[in-house]
CSV table of C-alpha atoms in Angstrom, one decimal:
chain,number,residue,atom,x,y,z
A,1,UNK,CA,30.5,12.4,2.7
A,2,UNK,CA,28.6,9.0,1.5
A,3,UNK,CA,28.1,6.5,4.6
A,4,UNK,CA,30.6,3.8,4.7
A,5,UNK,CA,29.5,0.0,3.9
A,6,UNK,CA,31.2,-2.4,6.2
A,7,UNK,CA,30.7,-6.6,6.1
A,8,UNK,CA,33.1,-8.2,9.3
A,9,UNK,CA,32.3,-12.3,8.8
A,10,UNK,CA,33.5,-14.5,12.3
A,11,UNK,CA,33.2,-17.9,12.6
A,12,UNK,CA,31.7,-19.0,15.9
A,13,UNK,CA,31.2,-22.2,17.6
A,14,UNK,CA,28.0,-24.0,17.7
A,15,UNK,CA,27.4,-23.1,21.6
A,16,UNK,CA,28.2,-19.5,20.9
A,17,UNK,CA,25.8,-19.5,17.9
A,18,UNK,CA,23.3,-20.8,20.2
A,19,UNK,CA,24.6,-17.8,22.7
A,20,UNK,CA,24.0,-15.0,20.0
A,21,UNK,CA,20.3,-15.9,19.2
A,22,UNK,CA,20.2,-16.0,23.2
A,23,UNK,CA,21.7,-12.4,22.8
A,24,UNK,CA,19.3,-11.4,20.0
A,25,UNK,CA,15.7,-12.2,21.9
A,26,UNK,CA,17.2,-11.2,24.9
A,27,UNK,CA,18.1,-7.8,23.0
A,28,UNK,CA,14.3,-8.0,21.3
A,29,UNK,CA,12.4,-8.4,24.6
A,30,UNK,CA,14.8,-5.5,25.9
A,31,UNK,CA,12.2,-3.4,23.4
A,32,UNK,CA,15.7,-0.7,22.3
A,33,UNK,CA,17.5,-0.8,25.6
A,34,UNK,CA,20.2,-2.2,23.7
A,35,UNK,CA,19.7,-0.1,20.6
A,36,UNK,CA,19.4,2.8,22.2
A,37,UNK,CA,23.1,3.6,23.4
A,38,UNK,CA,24.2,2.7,19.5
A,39,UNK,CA,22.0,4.7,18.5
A,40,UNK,CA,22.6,7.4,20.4
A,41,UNK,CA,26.1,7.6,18.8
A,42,UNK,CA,24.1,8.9,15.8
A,43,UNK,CA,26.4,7.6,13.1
A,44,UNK,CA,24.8,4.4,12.4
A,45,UNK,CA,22.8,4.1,9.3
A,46,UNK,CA,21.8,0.8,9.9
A,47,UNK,CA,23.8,-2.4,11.3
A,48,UNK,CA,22.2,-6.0,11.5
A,49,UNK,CA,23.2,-9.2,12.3
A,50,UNK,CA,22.7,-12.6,10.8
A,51,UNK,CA,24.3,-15.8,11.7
A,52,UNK,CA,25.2,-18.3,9.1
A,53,UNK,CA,24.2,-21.8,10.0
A,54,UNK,CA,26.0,-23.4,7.2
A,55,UNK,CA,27.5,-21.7,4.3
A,56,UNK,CA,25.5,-22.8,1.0
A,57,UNK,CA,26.6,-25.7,-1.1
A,58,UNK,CA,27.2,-26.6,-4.3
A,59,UNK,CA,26.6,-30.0,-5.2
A,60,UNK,CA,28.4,-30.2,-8.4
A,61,UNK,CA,32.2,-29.9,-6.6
A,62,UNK,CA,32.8,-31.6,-3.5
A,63,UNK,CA,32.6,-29.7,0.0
A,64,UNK,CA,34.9,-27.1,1.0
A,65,UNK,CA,36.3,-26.2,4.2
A,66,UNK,CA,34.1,-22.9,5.5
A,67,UNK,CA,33.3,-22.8,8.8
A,68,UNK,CA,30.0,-24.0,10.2
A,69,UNK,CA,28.7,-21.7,11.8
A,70,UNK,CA,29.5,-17.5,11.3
A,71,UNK,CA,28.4,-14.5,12.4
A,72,UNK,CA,27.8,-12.0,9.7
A,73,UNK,CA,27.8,-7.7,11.1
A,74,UNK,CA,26.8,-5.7,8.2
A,75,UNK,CA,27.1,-2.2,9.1
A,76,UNK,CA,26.9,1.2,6.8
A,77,UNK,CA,27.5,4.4,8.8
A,78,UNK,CA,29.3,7.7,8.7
A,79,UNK,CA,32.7,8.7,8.8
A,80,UNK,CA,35.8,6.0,9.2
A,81,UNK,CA,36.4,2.4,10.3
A,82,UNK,CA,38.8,3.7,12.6
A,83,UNK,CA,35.8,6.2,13.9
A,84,UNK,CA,33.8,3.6,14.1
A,85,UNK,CA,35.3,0.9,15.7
A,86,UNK,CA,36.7,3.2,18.5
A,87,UNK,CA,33.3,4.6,19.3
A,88,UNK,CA,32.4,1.0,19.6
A,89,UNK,CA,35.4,0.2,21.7
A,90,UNK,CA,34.4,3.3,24.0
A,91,UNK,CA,30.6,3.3,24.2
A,92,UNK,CA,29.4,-0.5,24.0
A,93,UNK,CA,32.4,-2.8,24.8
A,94,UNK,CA,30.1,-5.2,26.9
A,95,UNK,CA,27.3,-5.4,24.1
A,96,UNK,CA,30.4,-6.6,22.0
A,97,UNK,CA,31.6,-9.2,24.4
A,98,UNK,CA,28.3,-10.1,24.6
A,99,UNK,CA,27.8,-10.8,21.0
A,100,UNK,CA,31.8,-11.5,20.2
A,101,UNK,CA,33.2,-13.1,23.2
A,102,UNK,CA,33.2,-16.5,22.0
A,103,UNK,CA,34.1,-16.1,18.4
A,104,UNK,CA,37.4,-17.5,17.3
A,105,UNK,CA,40.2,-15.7,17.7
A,106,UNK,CA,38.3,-12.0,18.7
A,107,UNK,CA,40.9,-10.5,21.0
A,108,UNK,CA,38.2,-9.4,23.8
A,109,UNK,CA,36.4,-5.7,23.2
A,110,UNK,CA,38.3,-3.5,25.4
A,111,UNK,CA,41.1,-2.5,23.5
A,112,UNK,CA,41.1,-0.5,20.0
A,113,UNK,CA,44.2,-1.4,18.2
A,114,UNK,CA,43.3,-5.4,18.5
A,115,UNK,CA,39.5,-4.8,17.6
A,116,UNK,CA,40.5,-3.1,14.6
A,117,UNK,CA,43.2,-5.8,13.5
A,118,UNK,CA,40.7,-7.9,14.1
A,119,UNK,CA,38.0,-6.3,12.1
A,120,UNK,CA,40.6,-5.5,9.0
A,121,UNK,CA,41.1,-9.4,9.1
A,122,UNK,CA,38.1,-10.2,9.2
A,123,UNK,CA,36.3,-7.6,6.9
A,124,UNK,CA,35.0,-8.4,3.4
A,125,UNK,CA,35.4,-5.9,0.8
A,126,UNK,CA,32.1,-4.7,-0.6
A,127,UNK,CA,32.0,-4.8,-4.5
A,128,UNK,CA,29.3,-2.1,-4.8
A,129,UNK,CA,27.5,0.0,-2.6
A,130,UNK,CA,24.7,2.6,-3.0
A,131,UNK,CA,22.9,5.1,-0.8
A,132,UNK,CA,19.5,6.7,-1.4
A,133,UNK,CA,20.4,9.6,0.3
A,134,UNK,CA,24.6,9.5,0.1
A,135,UNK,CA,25.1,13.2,1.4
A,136,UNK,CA,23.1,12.7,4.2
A,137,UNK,CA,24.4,11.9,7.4
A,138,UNK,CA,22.5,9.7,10.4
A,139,UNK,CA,22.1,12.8,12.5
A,140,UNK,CA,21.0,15.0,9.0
A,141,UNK,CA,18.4,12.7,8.3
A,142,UNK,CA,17.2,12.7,12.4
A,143,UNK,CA,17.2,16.6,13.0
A,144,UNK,CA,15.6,16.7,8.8
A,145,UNK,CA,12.7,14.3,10.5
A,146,UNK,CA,12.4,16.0,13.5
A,147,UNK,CA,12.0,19.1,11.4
A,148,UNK,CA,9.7,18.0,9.7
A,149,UNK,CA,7.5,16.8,12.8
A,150,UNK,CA,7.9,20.5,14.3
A,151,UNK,CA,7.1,22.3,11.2
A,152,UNK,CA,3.7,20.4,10.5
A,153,UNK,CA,2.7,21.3,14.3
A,154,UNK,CA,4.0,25.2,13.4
A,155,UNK,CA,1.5,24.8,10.4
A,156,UNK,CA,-1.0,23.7,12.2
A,157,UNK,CA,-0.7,26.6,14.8
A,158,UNK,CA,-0.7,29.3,12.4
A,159,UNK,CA,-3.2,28.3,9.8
A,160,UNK,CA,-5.9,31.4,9.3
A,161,UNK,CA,-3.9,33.8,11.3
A,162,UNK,CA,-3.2,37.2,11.1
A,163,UNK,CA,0.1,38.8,9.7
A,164,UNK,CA,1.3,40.1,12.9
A,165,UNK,CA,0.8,36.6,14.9
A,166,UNK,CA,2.5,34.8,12.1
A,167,UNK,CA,5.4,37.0,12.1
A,168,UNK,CA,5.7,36.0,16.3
A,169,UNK,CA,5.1,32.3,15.2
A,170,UNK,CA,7.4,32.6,12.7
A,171,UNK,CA,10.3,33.9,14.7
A,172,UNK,CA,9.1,31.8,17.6
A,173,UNK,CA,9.6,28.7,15.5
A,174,UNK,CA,12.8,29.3,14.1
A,175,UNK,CA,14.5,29.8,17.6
A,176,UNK,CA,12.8,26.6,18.3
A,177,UNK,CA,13.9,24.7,15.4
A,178,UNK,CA,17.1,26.6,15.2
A,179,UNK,CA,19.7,24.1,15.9
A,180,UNK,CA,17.6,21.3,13.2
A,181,UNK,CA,17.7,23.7,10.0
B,1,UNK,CA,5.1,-0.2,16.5
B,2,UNK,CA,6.2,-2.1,13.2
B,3,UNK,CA,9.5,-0.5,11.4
B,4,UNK,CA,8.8,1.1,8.7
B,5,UNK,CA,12.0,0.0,6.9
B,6,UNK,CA,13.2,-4.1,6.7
B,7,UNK,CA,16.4,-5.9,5.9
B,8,UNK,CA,17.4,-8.3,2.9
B,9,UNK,CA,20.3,-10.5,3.2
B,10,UNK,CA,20.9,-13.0,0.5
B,11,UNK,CA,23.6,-15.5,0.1
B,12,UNK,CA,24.4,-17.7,-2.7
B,13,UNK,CA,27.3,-20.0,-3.5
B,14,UNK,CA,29.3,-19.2,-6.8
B,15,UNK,CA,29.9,-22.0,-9.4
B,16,UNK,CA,33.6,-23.1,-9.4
B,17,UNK,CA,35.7,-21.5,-11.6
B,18,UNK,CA,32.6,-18.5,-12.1
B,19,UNK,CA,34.2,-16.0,-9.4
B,20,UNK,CA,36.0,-13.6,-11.8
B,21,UNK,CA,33.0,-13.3,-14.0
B,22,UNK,CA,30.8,-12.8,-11.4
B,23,UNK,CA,32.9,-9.9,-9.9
B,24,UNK,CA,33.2,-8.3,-13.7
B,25,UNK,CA,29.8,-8.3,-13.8
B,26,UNK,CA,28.8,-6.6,-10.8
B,27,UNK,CA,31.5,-4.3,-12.0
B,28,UNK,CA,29.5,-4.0,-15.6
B,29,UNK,CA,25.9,-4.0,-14.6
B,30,UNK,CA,26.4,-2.3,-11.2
B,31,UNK,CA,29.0,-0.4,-10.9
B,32,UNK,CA,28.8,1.0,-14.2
B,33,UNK,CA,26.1,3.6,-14.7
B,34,UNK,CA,23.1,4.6,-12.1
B,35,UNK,CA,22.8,1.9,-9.5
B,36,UNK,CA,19.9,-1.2,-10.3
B,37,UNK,CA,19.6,-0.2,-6.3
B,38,UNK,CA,18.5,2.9,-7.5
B,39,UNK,CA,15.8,2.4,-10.2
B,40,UNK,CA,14.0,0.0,-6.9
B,41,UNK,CA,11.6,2.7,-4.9
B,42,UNK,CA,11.8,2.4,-1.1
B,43,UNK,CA,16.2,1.8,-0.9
B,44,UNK,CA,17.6,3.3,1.7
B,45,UNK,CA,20.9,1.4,0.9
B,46,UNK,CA,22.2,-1.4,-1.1
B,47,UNK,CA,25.4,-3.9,-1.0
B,48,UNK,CA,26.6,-6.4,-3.5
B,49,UNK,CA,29.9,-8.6,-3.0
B,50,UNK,CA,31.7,-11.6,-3.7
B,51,UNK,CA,33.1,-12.6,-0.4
B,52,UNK,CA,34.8,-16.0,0.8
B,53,UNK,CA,33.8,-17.4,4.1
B,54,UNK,CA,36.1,-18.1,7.3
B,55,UNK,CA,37.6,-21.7,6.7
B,56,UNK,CA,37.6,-23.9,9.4
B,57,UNK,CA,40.2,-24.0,12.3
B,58,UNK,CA,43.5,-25.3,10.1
B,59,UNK,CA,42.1,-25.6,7.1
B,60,UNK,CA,42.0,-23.0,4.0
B,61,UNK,CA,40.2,-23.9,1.0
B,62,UNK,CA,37.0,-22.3,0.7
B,63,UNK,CA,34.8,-20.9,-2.3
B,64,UNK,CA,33.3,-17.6,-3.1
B,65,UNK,CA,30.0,-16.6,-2.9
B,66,UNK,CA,27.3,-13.3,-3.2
B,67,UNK,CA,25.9,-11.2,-0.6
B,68,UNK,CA,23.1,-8.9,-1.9
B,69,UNK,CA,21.9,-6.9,1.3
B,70,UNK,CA,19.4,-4.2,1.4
B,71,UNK,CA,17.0,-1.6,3.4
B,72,UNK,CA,14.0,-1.1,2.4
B,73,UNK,CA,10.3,0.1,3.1
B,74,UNK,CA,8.3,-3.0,4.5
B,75,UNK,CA,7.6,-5.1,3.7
B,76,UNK,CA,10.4,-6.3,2.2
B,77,UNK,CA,8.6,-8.9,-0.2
B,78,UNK,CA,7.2,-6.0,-2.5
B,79,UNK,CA,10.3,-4.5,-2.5
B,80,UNK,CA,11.9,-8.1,-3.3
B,81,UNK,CA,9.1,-8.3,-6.5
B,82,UNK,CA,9.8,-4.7,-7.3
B,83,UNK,CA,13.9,-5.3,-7.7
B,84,UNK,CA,13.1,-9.0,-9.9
B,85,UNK,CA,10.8,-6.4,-11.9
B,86,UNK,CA,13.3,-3.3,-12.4
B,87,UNK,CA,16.8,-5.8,-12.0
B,88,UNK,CA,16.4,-8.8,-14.0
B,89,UNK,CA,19.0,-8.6,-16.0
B,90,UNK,CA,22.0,-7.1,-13.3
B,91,UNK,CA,20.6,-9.8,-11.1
B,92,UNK,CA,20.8,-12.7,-14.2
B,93,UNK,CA,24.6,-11.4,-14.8
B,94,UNK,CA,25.4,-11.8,-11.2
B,95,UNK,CA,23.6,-14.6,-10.0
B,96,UNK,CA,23.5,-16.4,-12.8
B,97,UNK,CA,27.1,-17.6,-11.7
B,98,UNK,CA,25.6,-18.9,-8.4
B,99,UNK,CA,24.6,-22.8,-8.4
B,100,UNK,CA,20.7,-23.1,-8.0
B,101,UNK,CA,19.5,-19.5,-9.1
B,102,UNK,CA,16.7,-20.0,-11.6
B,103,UNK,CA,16.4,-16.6,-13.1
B,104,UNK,CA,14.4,-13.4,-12.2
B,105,UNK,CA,11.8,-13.7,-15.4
B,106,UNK,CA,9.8,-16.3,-13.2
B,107,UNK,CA,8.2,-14.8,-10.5
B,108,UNK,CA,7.5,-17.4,-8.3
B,109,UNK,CA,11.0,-19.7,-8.8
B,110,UNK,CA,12.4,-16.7,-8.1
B,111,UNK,CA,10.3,-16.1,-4.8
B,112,UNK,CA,11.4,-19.5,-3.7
B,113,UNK,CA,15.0,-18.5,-4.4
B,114,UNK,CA,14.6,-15.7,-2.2
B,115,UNK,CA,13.4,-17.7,0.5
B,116,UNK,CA,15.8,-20.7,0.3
B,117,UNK,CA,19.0,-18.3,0.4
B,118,UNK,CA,17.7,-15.4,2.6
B,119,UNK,CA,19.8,-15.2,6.2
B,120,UNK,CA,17.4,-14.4,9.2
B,121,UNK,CA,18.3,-10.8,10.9
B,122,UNK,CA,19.0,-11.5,14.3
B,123,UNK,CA,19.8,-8.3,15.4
B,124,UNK,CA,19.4,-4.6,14.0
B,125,UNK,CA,20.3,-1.1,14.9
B,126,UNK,CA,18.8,1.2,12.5
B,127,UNK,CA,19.3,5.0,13.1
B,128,UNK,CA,15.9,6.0,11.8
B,129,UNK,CA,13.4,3.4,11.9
B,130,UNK,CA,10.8,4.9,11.8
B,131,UNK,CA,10.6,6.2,8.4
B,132,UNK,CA,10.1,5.0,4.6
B,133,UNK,CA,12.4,6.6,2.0
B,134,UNK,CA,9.7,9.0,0.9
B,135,UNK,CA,9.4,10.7,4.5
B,136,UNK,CA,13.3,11.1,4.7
B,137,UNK,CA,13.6,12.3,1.4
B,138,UNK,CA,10.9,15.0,2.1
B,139,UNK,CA,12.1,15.8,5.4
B,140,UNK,CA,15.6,16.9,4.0
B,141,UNK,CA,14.1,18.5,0.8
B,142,UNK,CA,11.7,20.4,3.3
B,143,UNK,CA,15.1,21.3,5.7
B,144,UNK,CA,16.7,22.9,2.7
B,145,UNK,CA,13.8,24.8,1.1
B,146,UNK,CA,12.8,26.4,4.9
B,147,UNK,CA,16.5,26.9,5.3
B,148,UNK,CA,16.7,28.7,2.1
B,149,UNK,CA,13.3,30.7,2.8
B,150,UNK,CA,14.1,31.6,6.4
B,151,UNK,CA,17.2,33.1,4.7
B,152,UNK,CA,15.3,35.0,2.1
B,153,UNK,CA,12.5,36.0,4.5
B,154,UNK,CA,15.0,37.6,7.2
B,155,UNK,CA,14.3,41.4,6.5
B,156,UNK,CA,10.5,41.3,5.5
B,157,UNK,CA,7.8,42.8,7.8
B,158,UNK,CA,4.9,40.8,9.1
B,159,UNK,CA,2.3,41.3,5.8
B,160,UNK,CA,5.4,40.6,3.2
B,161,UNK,CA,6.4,37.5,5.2
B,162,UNK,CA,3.1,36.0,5.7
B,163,UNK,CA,2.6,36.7,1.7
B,164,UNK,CA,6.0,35.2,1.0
B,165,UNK,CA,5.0,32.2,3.1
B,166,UNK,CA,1.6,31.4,1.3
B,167,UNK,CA,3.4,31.6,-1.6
B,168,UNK,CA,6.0,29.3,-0.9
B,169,UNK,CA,3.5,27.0,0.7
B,170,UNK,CA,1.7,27.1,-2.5
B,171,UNK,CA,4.7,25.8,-4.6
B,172,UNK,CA,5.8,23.3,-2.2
């Protein structure tokens, strides 16, 4: 199943902008204590998020009325928004409230149904999307890598052997590797 | 350690009036077709979208504009040069609505572009980061084949297995 592309825009006031960099360096200094329990739910492809200080002009009309300042979540990950937002709901509720408390109208990040009426007002649709690897899920591509790692060590071990030993390293190896294959 | 993969996030503001061709034309020179995402080496992933921003408290009038957003191999400036190489033209037919954008044919306007409309990652979660495209993409051709192999290899003894296993070592 191809990973699904999600963009959520909310507009934030200028002390909670200031409060999500806050967030951000606190979150970089943190060197993946934050990541970690996101990642851990092992559906993320990637997610990032930007803050736009003020939406780009054009000076040939006059200005329009976007909102200063707004925090832009651009995620792609596997399976369904609904998936998604409840695992985020579940798992990370104070990393959201961290990031979300203060922008307008979020409901708070404890119940599902409001996130996700939330979200589904606030998402963009994206026009086109496209994945290197679309039939790969996040944990595929982890266990594929951690293969990988294991079988040049195997390689390693059984280089200039005899037949029997390689048929024990063999087996060896794929009881080892057995849940990644 | 450095990641081995880095984000792009452009925004630009659409011409008034130029919304509707800009979203045919990421229909006809995107959409349409293999992906210009895909002819860049080092993508993981690639967006593209018109999208209108959050108006201010009480008000409701605001204008479209492009989001290109990508992950890539770092750094992300080759990959940048590499998609004005291999994208001119989608990229002319989409951003050539947007107010400002001076074209992808010259390298360096293009580069200052880039920089004037690129929106700073704050924050990142990425499920792999520590590998480019090509190490992904070998890991699960390499999952596949030893699946395939430990399948084929399950009833040989130890001198036909070893054999079977140079030889497949030899045409990987």
């Amino acid at each position: 199943m191809a990973p699904t592309p999600l963009t959520v825009l909310s507009p934030v006031p200028r002390w909670w902008a200031a409060w999500a960099r806050l967030t951000w360096l606190g979150a970089r200094l943190g060197r993946g204590l934050v990541q970690r329990p996101l990642r851990d739910l092992s559906f993320i492809h990637f997610a990032h998020w930007c803050l736009v200080p003020r939406w780009p002009s054009d000076p040939a009309v006059s200005p329009d009325d976007a909102a200063d300042r707004t925090l832009v979540f651009l995620t792609t990950f596997d399976g369904s928004n609904i998936q998604y937002i409840d695992a985020f709901v579940r798992v990370v509720p104070f990393q959201i409230a961290a990031l979300y408390g203060g922008a307008r109208d979020f409901p708070g990040p404890f119940r599902f149904r409001p996130v996700a009426r939330y979200i589904e007002r606030h998402r963009a649709p994206v026009d086109h999307f496209w994945a290197a690897h679309p039939d790969a899920t996040t944990t595929a591509i982890g266990q594929a890598l951690e293969l990988r790692e294991r079988f040049a060590a195997f390689e390693r071990r059984v280089g200039g052997t005899s037949d029997e030993r390689f048929a024990r390293a063999w087996v060896e190896f794929l009881t080892e590797v057995q849940d990644l294959v | 350690m450095r990641a081995a993969t880095e984000a792009l996030v452009l925004l630009a503001r659409l011409r008034a009036g130029e919304a509707d061709a800009a979203r045919e034309a990421i229909k006809d020179h995107w959409c349409t077709g293999m992906s210009p995402f895909g002819a860049v080496p080092g993508t993981h992933l690639g967006r593209l979208q018109l999208l209108r921003p959050p108006a201010r408290r009480g008000r409701r009038g605001t204008r479209e504009h492009v989001l290109l957003a990508a992950d890539a191999d770092a750094p992300v400036r080759a990959w940048i040069e590499r998609l004005r190489v291999s994208a001119a033209a989608p990229l002319d037919a989409v951003f050539g609505h947007c107010a400002f954008y001076p074209g992808a044919a010259d390298p360096a306007a293009f580069g200052r572009w880039v920089d004037a409309n690129r929106l700073e990652v704050g924050f990142s979660v990425i499920g792999s980061p520590d590998a480019t495209l090509a190490e992904v993409s070998d890991a699960l051709t390499l999952r596949s084949e030893l699946a395939a192999f430990a399948e084929s290899a399950q009833r040989m003894d130890a001198a036909a297995l070893y054999d079977a296993w140079r030889e497949w070592r030899r045409g990987r």
